């Protein structure tokens, strides 16, 4: 059943849109084959190196003595109003709290 005034001669030939898509696909394939360079990551690493410095040139730190005494109890920390002579490193405080909570059965 054919409609009046329709022209079916272009049915077997690709339209301009499909030619553009095919050509676009070729360029996408070319892009996929090229090497991707993440310039933002390179800039980030460069900024980090400037901020952190060259770690290979820094001497290794010797482990230092804990700030809190081995005999310090949880109550000693809570009842004292005197500040410590120097800040307590986070890792040291976490170890202290975990040990205390384990002894009291509060941490499993």
Tab-separated table of C-alpha atoms in Angstrom:
chain	number	residue	atom	x	y	z
A	1	UNK	CA	0.000	0.000	0.000
A	2	UNK	CA	1.616	3.173	-1.208
A	3	UNK	CA	0.671	6.654	-0.084
A	4	UNK	CA	0.271	9.398	-2.602
A	5	UNK	CA	3.129	11.813	-2.999
A	6	UNK	CA	5.690	9.790	-1.054
A	7	UNK	CA	9.115	9.258	-2.502
A	8	UNK	CA	10.675	5.910	-1.540
A	9	UNK	CA	13.820	6.279	-3.619
A	10	UNK	CA	15.811	7.464	-0.565
A	11	UNK	CA	14.898	4.405	1.567
A	12	UNK	CA	17.970	2.407	0.487
A	13	UNK	CA	20.423	5.283	0.799
A	14	UNK	CA	21.797	6.482	4.144
A	15	UNK	CA	20.592	9.889	5.220
A	16	UNK	CA	22.915	12.763	5.998
A	17	UNK	CA	22.339	12.150	9.727
A	18	UNK	CA	23.480	8.539	9.568
A	19	UNK	CA	26.588	9.547	7.582
A	20	UNK	CA	27.445	12.036	10.303
A	21	UNK	CA	26.941	9.392	12.984
A	22	UNK	CA	29.195	6.936	11.156
A	23	UNK	CA	31.862	9.571	10.684
A	24	UNK	CA	31.479	10.531	14.334
A	25	UNK	CA	31.949	6.911	15.327
A	26	UNK	CA	35.221	6.784	13.446
A	27	UNK	CA	36.483	9.787	15.349
A	28	UNK	CA	35.356	8.208	18.635
A	29	UNK	CA	37.349	5.090	17.761
A	30	UNK	CA	40.352	7.271	17.058
A	31	UNK	CA	39.923	8.952	20.432
A	32	UNK	CA	39.670	5.569	22.192
A	33	UNK	CA	42.925	4.481	20.582
A	34	UNK	CA	44.766	7.581	21.730
A	35	UNK	CA	46.450	7.708	25.138
A	36	UNK	CA	44.457	9.463	27.871
A	37	UNK	CA	46.431	11.904	29.977
A	38	UNK	CA	44.819	13.047	33.218
A	39	UNK	CA	46.237	16.542	33.534
A	40	UNK	CA	44.294	17.237	36.740
A	41	UNK	CA	45.878	14.217	38.441
A	42	UNK	CA	49.353	15.277	37.327
A	43	UNK	CA	48.743	18.782	38.717
A	44	UNK	CA	47.421	17.309	41.976
A	45	UNK	CA	50.533	15.145	42.458
A	46	UNK	CA	52.770	18.128	41.706
A	47	UNK	CA	50.945	20.291	44.265
A	48	UNK	CA	51.149	17.485	46.816
A	49	UNK	CA	54.901	17.101	46.267
A	50	UNK	CA	55.356	20.820	46.829
A	51	UNK	CA	53.276	20.723	49.997
A	52	UNK	CA	54.681	17.496	51.488
A	53	UNK	CA	58.207	17.948	50.218
A	54	UNK	CA	60.650	15.269	49.182
A	55	UNK	CA	60.151	12.534	51.750
A	56	UNK	CA	63.247	10.638	50.635
A	57	UNK	CA	65.424	13.499	51.945
A	58	UNK	CA	63.793	13.612	55.392
A	59	UNK	CA	65.336	11.532	58.125
A	60	UNK	CA	63.170	8.810	59.580
A	61	UNK	CA	61.666	9.754	62.926
A	62	UNK	CA	62.640	7.704	65.891
A	63	UNK	CA	59.672	6.440	67.882
A	64	UNK	CA	59.229	8.734	70.835
A	65	UNK	CA	58.177	8.001	74.338
A	66	UNK	CA	54.453	8.172	75.008
A	67	UNK	CA	53.216	11.421	76.539
A	68	UNK	CA	50.850	9.685	78.914
A	69	UNK	CA	52.302	7.468	81.590
A	70	UNK	CA	51.602	3.744	81.445
A	71	UNK	CA	49.968	4.123	84.847
A	72	UNK	CA	47.517	6.808	83.701
A	73	UNK	CA	43.930	5.748	84.216
A	74	UNK	CA	40.726	6.906	82.618
A	75	UNK	CA	39.748	8.589	85.879
A	76	UNK	CA	43.074	10.450	85.939
A	77	UNK	CA	42.208	11.976	82.568
A	78	UNK	CA	38.646	12.861	83.551
A	79	UNK	CA	39.417	14.312	86.979
A	80	UNK	CA	42.471	16.344	86.028
A	81	UNK	CA	42.063	19.994	85.120
A	82	UNK	CA	45.744	20.437	84.335
A	83	UNK	CA	46.653	20.436	80.627
A	84	UNK	CA	49.321	18.046	79.383
A	85	UNK	CA	52.787	19.449	78.828
A	86	UNK	CA	52.403	18.735	75.107
A	87	UNK	CA	49.589	17.544	72.826
A	88	UNK	CA	48.829	13.822	72.926
A	89	UNK	CA	49.085	12.210	69.474
A	90	UNK	CA	45.779	10.842	68.253
A	91	UNK	CA	47.149	7.307	67.835
A	92	UNK	CA	48.320	7.286	71.455
A	93	UNK	CA	44.944	8.477	72.739
A	94	UNK	CA	43.063	5.915	70.634
A	95	UNK	CA	45.300	3.104	71.939
A	96	UNK	CA	44.724	4.287	75.497
A	97	UNK	CA	40.942	4.442	75.094
A	98	UNK	CA	40.692	1.058	73.373
A	99	UNK	CA	42.792	-0.575	76.097
A	100	UNK	CA	40.626	1.054	78.795
A	101	UNK	CA	37.374	0.044	77.108
A	102	UNK	CA	38.615	-3.531	76.629
A	103	UNK	CA	39.459	-3.777	80.345
A	104	UNK	CA	35.989	-2.514	81.240
A	105	UNK	CA	34.253	-4.782	78.720
A	106	UNK	CA	32.880	-1.840	76.729
A	107	UNK	CA	34.649	-2.629	73.474
A	108	UNK	CA	34.402	-5.949	71.674
